[in-house]
Coordinates of C-alpha atoms and ligand atoms in Angstrom, one line a residue:
X144 CA 71.2 92.7 56.9
X145 CA 72.5 89.5 58.4
X146 CA 72.3 89.6 62.1
X147 CA 75.0 87.7 63.9
X148 CA 74.1 87.2 67.6
X149 CA 77.5 85.8 68.5
X150 CA 79.3 88.9 69.8
X151 CA 81.4 87.0 72.3
X152 CA 85.1 87.8 72.3
X153 CA 88.0 86.0 73.7
X154 CA 88.6 87.6 77.1
X155 CA 91.9 89.4 77.6
X156 CA 91.3 89.0 81.4
X157 CA 89.7 85.5 81.7
X158 CA 90.4 85.3 85.4
X159 CA 89.0 88.7 86.3
X160 CA 85.5 89.4 87.7
X161 CA 83.9 92.7 88.7
X162 CA 86.2 94.2 91.4
X163 CA 85.5 93.3 95.0
X164 CA 85.0 97.0 95.8
X165 CA 82.1 97.4 93.4
X166 CA 80.7 94.0 94.4
X167 CA 80.7 94.7 98.2
X168 CA 79.4 98.2 97.8
X169 CA 76.5 96.9 95.7
X170 CA 75.8 94.2 98.3
X171 CA 76.0 96.8 101.1
X172 CA 73.4 98.9 99.2
X173 CA 71.0 96.1 98.5
X174 CA 71.1 95.1 102.2
X175 CA 71.2 98.6 103.6
X176 CA 74.4 97.6 105.4
X177 CA 76.9 100.2 106.8
X178 CA 79.6 100.3 104.2
X179 CA 83.0 99.8 105.8
X180 CA 84.1 97.9 102.7
X181 CA 85.2 100.0 99.7
X182 CA 87.7 102.7 100.8
X183 CA 86.1 106.1 100.7
X184 CA 85.2 108.8 103.3
X185 CA 81.5 109.2 104.1
X186 CA 82.1 112.9 105.1
X187 CA 82.4 116.0 103.0
X188 CA 85.6 117.5 101.7
X189 CA 86.5 121.0 102.8
X190 CA 84.1 123.5 101.3
X191 CA 87.0 125.8 100.5
X192 CA 88.2 123.2 98.0
X193 CA 84.9 123.2 96.3
X194 CA 84.8 127.0 96.3
X195 CA 88.2 127.0 94.5
X196 CA 86.9 124.6 91.8
X197 CA 83.7 126.6 91.4
X198 CA 85.6 129.8 91.0
X199 CA 87.8 128.2 88.3
X200 CA 84.7 127.0 86.4
X201 CA 83.1 130.5 86.6
X202 CA 86.4 132.1 85.5
X203 CA 86.0 130.1 82.3
X204 CA 88.6 127.4 82.9
X205 CA 86.6 124.7 81.2
X206 CA 88.5 123.8 78.1
X207 CA 91.4 121.3 77.7
X208 CA 94.3 122.0 79.9
X209 CA 97.8 121.1 78.8
X210 CA 98.3 117.4 78.3
X211 CA 100.7 117.1 81.2
X212 CA 98.5 119.0 83.7
X213 CA 98.1 122.7 84.5
X214 CA 101.5 124.3 85.4
X215 CA 100.3 125.8 88.7
X216 CA 99.3 122.3 89.9
X217 CA 102.5 120.7 88.8
X218 CA 104.4 123.5 90.5
X219 CA 102.4 123.0 93.7
X220 CA 103.2 119.3 93.6
X221 CA 106.9 120.0 93.1
X222 CA 106.9 122.3 96.1
X223 CA 105.1 119.7 98.3
X224 CA 107.5 116.9 97.3
X225 CA 110.5 119.1 97.8
X226 CA 109.3 120.2 101.3
X227 CA 108.3 116.8 102.5
X228 CA 110.8 114.5 100.9
X229 CA 113.7 116.8 100.0
X230 CA 113.5 115.7 96.4
X231 CA 113.7 117.9 93.3
X232 CA 111.2 117.1 90.6
X233 CA 111.0 119.4 87.6
X234 CA 107.4 120.5 87.2
X235 CA 107.6 120.6 83.4
X236 CA 109.6 117.5 82.7
X237 CA 109.0 115.1 85.6
X238 CA 105.5 115.6 87.0
X239 CA 102.3 114.6 85.2
X240 CA 98.7 115.0 86.5
X241 CA 96.6 111.9 86.0
X242 CA 93.0 110.7 86.3
X243 CA 93.6 109.2 89.7
X244 CA 96.2 106.7 90.8
X245 CA 94.6 103.8 88.9
X246 CA 95.3 105.5 85.5
X247 CA 98.8 106.4 86.6
X248 CA 99.5 102.8 87.5
X249 CA 98.1 101.5 84.2
X250 CA 99.9 104.1 82.2
X251 CA 103.3 103.5 83.9
X252 CA 102.9 99.8 83.3
X253 CA 101.8 100.2 79.6
X254 CA 104.8 102.5 79.1
X255 CA 107.5 100.2 80.3
X256 CA 106.3 96.6 80.2
X257 CA 106.9 94.7 76.9
X258 CA 105.4 91.3 76.1
X259 CA 107.1 88.6 78.2
X260 CA 108.6 91.0 80.7
X261 CA 108.2 89.9 84.3
X262 CA 106.8 92.2 86.9
X263 CA 107.1 91.4 90.6
X264 CA 103.9 92.0 92.6
X265 CA 103.9 91.7 96.4
X266 CA 100.7 90.1 97.6
X267 CA 98.3 91.0 99.1
X268 CA 98.1 93.6 96.4
X269 CA 95.7 96.3 95.2
X270 CA 93.5 94.6 92.7
X271 CA 94.3 96.7 89.6
X272 CA 98.0 95.7 89.5
X273 CA 97.9 92.1 88.1
X274 CA 95.2 92.6 85.4
X275 CA 97.0 95.7 84.2
X276 CA 100.3 93.8 83.8
X277 CA 98.4 91.1 81.9
X278 CA 96.8 93.7 79.6
X279 CA 100.4 94.9 78.8
X280 CA 101.2 91.2 78.0
X281 CA 103.6 91.1 80.9
X282 CA 104.0 88.2 83.3
X283 CA 103.0 88.9 86.9
X284 CA 105.4 87.2 89.3
X285 CA 103.7 87.0 92.7
X286 CA 105.6 87.2 96.0
X287 CA 103.5 86.6 99.1
X288 CA 104.1 88.6 102.2
X289 CA 105.1 86.9 105.4
X290 CA 102.3 86.8 107.9
X291 CA 103.5 85.9 111.4
X292 CA 102.1 86.8 114.8
X293 CA 99.3 88.8 113.1
X294 CA 101.8 91.0 111.3
X295 CA 102.6 91.3 107.6
X296 CA 106.1 92.0 106.3
X297 CA 107.8 91.7 102.9
X298 CA 109.6 88.4 102.3
X299 CA 112.7 89.9 100.7
X300 CA 114.5 86.6 100.4
X301 CA 111.6 85.2 98.4
X302 CA 111.5 88.4 96.3
X303 CA 115.2 88.2 95.6
X304 CA 114.8 84.6 94.4
X305 CA 112.3 85.8 91.8
X306 CA 114.6 88.4 90.2
X307 CA 116.1 87.4 86.8
X308 CA 117.1 88.8 83.5
X309 CA 113.4 89.2 82.5
X310 CA 112.4 91.2 85.5
X311 CA 111.4 94.6 84.2
X312 CA 109.5 96.1 87.1
X313 CA 108.8 95.8 90.9
X314 CA 105.6 97.3 92.3
X315 CA 105.7 98.5 95.9
X316 CA 103.0 100.1 98.0
X317 CA 103.5 101.8 101.3
X318 CA 101.5 102.6 103.3
X319 CA 100.0 99.3 102.2
X320 CA 96.5 98.5 101.2
X321 CA 95.0 96.3 102.7
X322 CA 97.4 95.5 105.5
X323 CA 98.1 98.9 106.9
X324 CA 101.8 98.1 107.0
X325 CA 104.5 100.7 106.2
X326 CA 107.9 100.1 104.9
X327 CA 111.0 100.8 107.0
X328 CA 114.4 102.3 106.1
X329 CA 115.7 98.8 106.3
X330 CA 113.2 97.7 103.6
X331 CA 114.4 100.5 101.3
X332 CA 118.0 99.5 101.9
X333 CA 117.3 95.9 100.9
X334 CA 115.4 97.0 97.9
X335 CA 118.3 99.3 96.8
X336 CA 120.7 96.4 97.2
X337 CA 118.5 94.1 95.1
X338 CA 118.1 96.5 92.1
X339 CA 121.6 98.0 92.1
X340 CA 123.4 97.1 88.8
X341 CA 120.1 96.0 87.2
X342 CA 117.7 97.8 84.8
X343 CA 114.7 97.0 87.0
X344 CA 112.2 99.9 87.2
X345 CA 110.0 100.5 90.2
X346 CA 106.4 101.7 90.7
X347 CA 105.9 103.1 94.1
X348 CA 102.2 103.4 94.9
X349 CA 102.1 106.1 97.7
X350 CA 98.4 107.0 97.6
X351 CA 98.2 106.8 101.4
X352 CA 101.3 109.0 101.9
X353 CA 99.5 111.4 104.2
X354 CA 98.0 108.7 106.4
X355 CA 100.9 107.5 108.6
X356 CA 100.5 107.3 112.3
X357 CA 102.2 107.3 115.7
X358 CA 104.6 110.1 114.8
X359 CA 106.2 108.3 111.9
X360 CA 107.1 110.2 108.8
X361 CA 106.1 108.8 105.4
X362 CA 109.1 107.3 103.7
X363 CA 108.7 108.2 100.1
X364 CA 110.9 106.5 97.4
X365 CA 111.5 110.1 96.3
X366 CA 113.8 110.5 99.4
X367 CA 116.1 107.7 98.1
X368 CA 117.9 109.1 95.0
X369 CA 119.3 105.7 94.1
X370 CA 115.8 104.3 93.9
X371 CA 114.0 107.5 92.7
X372 CA 116.1 107.5 89.5
X373 CA 114.3 104.3 88.4
X374 CA 110.8 105.0 89.8
X375 CA 107.4 106.1 89.0
X376 CA 105.9 107.5 92.2
X377 CA 102.2 107.7 92.3
X378 CA 99.8 109.6 94.6
X379 CA 96.1 110.4 94.6
X380 CA 94.3 113.7 95.5
X381 CA 91.2 111.6 95.9
X382 CA 92.6 110.1 99.0
X383 CA 94.4 113.1 100.4
X384 CA 91.5 115.6 100.0
X385 CA 88.5 113.3 100.7
X386 CA 87.4 113.4 97.0
X387 CA 87.8 109.9 95.7
X388 CA 85.0 110.6 93.1
X389 CA 87.1 113.3 91.5
X390 CA 89.6 110.7 90.2
X391 CA 92.7 112.9 90.1
X392 CA 96.3 112.1 91.1
X393 CA 99.8 112.4 89.8
X394 CA 103.0 110.7 88.9
X395 CA 106.6 111.7 89.6
X396 CA 109.3 110.2 87.4
X397 CA 112.7 111.2 86.1
X398 CA 112.7 112.9 82.7
X399 CA 113.3 109.9 80.5
X400 CA 110.6 107.8 82.3
X401 CA 108.1 110.7 82.2
X402 CA 108.7 111.1 78.5
X403 CA 107.6 107.5 77.9
X404 CA 104.8 107.8 80.4
X405 CA 103.4 110.9 78.5
X406 CA 103.5 109.1 75.2
X407 CA 100.9 106.6 76.6
X408 CA 99.1 109.2 78.8
X409 CA 98.2 111.4 75.8
X410 CA 96.3 108.6 74.2
X411 CA 95.0 107.1 77.4
X412 CA 93.2 110.1 78.8
X413 CA 95.1 113.0 77.1
X414 CA 94.6 115.1 80.2
X415 CA 92.5 115.6 83.3
X416 CA 89.6 118.0 84.0
X417 CA 90.7 121.6 84.2
X418 CA 88.7 123.2 87.1
X419 CA 89.6 120.4 89.6
X420 CA 93.3 120.8 88.7
X421 CA 93.1 124.6 89.3
X422 CA 91.0 124.2 92.4
X423 CA 93.5 121.7 93.9
X424 CA 96.5 123.9 93.0
X425 CA 94.9 126.8 94.9
X426 CA 94.0 124.6 97.9
X427 CA 97.5 123.2 98.1
X428 CA 98.9 126.7 98.8
X429 CA 98.0 125.9 102.4
X430 CA 100.1 122.8 103.3
X431 CA 98.2 122.3 106.6
X432 CA 95.5 120.6 104.4
X433 CA 97.7 117.6 103.9
X434 CA 99.9 118.0 107.0
X435 CA 96.9 117.7 109.3
X436 CA 95.8 114.4 107.8
X437 CA 97.9 112.0 109.8
X438 CA 96.4 113.3 113.1
X439 CA 92.9 113.4 111.6
X440 CA 93.0 109.8 110.6
X441 CA 94.9 108.6 113.6
X442 CA 92.0 109.8 115.8
X443 CA 89.7 107.8 113.7
X444 CA 91.9 104.7 113.8
X445 CA 92.3 105.0 117.6
X446 CA 88.6 105.5 118.1
X447 CA 87.7 102.5 116.0
X448 CA 90.3 100.2 117.5
X449 CA 89.6 101.2 121.1
X450 CA 85.9 100.2 120.7
X451 CA 86.5 97.2 118.5
X452 CA 89.0 95.8 121.0
X453 CA 86.1 94.5 123.2
X454 CA 84.7 92.5 120.3
X455 CA 85.8 88.9 119.3
X456 CA 87.8 90.3 116.3
X457 CA 91.5 90.3 116.7
X458 CA 92.9 93.6 115.5
X459 CA 96.0 93.6 113.3
X460 CA 98.4 96.6 113.7
X461 CA 97.9 99.6 111.5
X462 CA 100.7 102.0 111.0
X463 CA 99.3 103.7 107.9
X464 CA 96.2 103.9 105.5
X465 CA 92.6 104.1 106.6
X466 CA 92.1 100.4 106.8
X467 CA 91.9 98.1 109.8
X468 CA 92.3 94.4 109.1
X469 CA 90.9 91.9 111.7
X470 CA 91.1 88.2 112.3
X471 CA 87.7 86.6 112.7
X472 CA 88.8 83.1 113.5
X473 CA 87.3 83.3 117.0
X474 CA 83.9 83.9 115.4
X475 CA 83.7 81.7 112.3
X476 CA 85.4 79.0 110.3
X477 CA 84.0 80.3 107.0
X478 CA 86.2 81.5 104.1
X479 CA 86.8 85.2 103.9
X480 CA 84.3 85.9 101.1
X481 CA 81.7 83.8 102.9
X482 CA 82.3 85.6 106.2
X483 CA 82.3 89.1 104.5
X484 CA 79.0 88.3 102.7
X485 CA 77.5 87.0 105.9
X486 CA 78.6 90.1 107.8
X487 CA 77.1 92.4 105.2
X488 CA 73.8 90.6 104.8
X489 CA 73.1 89.4 108.3
X490 CA 74.9 91.8 110.6
X491 CA 74.7 94.8 108.3
X492 CA 78.3 95.9 108.1
X493 CA 80.1 95.6 104.7
X494 CA 83.7 94.6 104.7
X495 CA 86.3 93.4 102.2
X496 CA 87.8 89.9 102.3
X497 CA 91.6 90.1 102.3
X498 CA 91.7 87.1 100.0
X499 CA 90.5 89.4 97.2
X500 CA 94.0 90.9 97.2
X501 CA 95.5 87.6 96.2
X502 CA 95.4 85.8 92.8
X503 CA 95.7 82.3 94.3
X504 CA 93.4 81.1 97.0
X505 CA 94.8 82.5 100.3
X506 CA 92.8 82.2 103.4
X507 CA 94.0 83.8 106.6
X508 CA 90.6 84.5 108.1
X509 CA 91.1 88.2 107.6
X510 CA 88.7 91.0 106.5
X511 CA 89.4 94.7 106.1
X512 CA 87.3 97.6 107.4
X513 CA 87.6 101.2 106.2
X514 CA 87.6 103.7 109.1
X515 CA 87.4 106.8 107.0
X516 CA 84.0 107.5 108.3
X517 CA 82.1 109.9 110.6
X518 CA 82.0 108.9 114.2
X519 CA 78.3 108.2 114.0
X520 CA 78.9 105.8 111.2
X521 CA 81.7 104.0 113.1
X522 CA 79.4 103.9 116.2
X523 CA 76.5 102.4 114.3
X524 CA 78.9 99.8 112.7
X525 CA 80.6 99.1 116.1
X526 CA 77.3 98.5 117.8
X527 CA 76.6 95.7 115.2
X528 CA 80.2 94.3 115.2
X529 CA 80.2 94.0 119.0
X530 CA 77.2 91.5 118.7
X531 CA 79.1 88.9 116.7
Ligands
PMP490 N1 96.4 102.3 94.9 C1 95.9 101.9 96.0 C2 96.8 101.1 97.0 C3 94.6 102.1 96.4 O1 94.2 101.7 97.5 C4 93.8 102.8 95.5 C5 92.4 103.0 95.8 N2 92.1 104.1 96.4 C6 94.4 103.3 94.3 C7 95.7 103.0 94.0 C8 93.5 104.1 93.3 O2 93.4 105.4 93.6 P1 92.5 106.4 92.7 O3 91.2 106.3 93.2 O4 93.2 107.7 92.8 O5 92.6 105.8 91.3
LIG491 N1 91.1 101.8 96.8 C1 89.8 101.6 97.3 C2 89.9 100.4 98.3 O1 90.9 99.7 98.4 C3 88.8 101.2 96.3 C4 89.0 101.7 94.9 C5 88.0 101.1 94.0 O2 86.8 101.0 94.3 N2 88.4 100.8 92.9 O3 88.9 100.1 98.9

């Protein structure tokens, strides 16, 4: 047998490295740092949810479920969306259960982006968007947010200037990771004006839909019929029920879009594990489980902010998500990745540089902390953060 040792392949993603979340979590672990970097809770989910999954397993629900997701879960999602956003989605034809939001994003993009199509991405952006567009042979068109007086907002004029006949898709994300910003009714009005009379589709990443604060209501694209008719709306049970490791979410889209989504989904993952779907469907029968979430996380946000306020970090506003961005310019002149590495290795608190959410070098001296943690974890991290 002739052995050829040259197995190198031409990379489809030459600009991509291991994601910042995996990198910072590994660094946190090797330095025994408190991990406020990667976004996940450090507390248990409700044991009732686990009980429902366990019962489903014991009842023998361990074989393939329908490709689109178990009917009771799709029905529970339809009822939630109708109650919260006054939108009607047909559980059979317009709702698909996915292996987390990441798969839903990838599958939506693969389903509708053709080679050479342009896709508008608002930066800072969740790190899976751009590589996924590139895998679909689409062209990411980047639109930086405005960042003024420590506040991020969408630069709609800039975005409008990027729209042309090749624009196939615009990705939006509210509440927004990493900035914690939420879109306003005015933003949706502008977006509707921009896409009216075009064939542009939308992906609305709403994984933090149940983490909005100060009495605001989450504004879902589902509530705007003119936009919903051209949108894939994506959410994540991992975020909502404190089970990020279960990798389960869903996508809402009108019938024609869902049909195309499912053509890809069936060969991407085919379907999602049965007992988790049944367990979640059962758990969703009590809406307080998601309705209580804003208060739950607002308490954590307020606790973390109150204590961090006496540090040298400048806190950016947070109206949604479980992320707090801070400006460290009073502490250091280093780049964001250098500062985040130093904070992890020397101070013992892992964080995420906001520059990781941009394709081109962008340095605003900002890092992101995740406050989805037990009070004792936040206290231990704060004790260290107050020393810098
Ligand atoms: N979108 C955003 C904005 C996220 O922050 C995340 C990560 N939690 C995801 C999508 C992916 O969610 P999931 O873990 O369900 O794939
Ligand atoms: N969404 C999470 C974050 O922003 C991380 C997800 C991941 O690790 N891929 O921290």
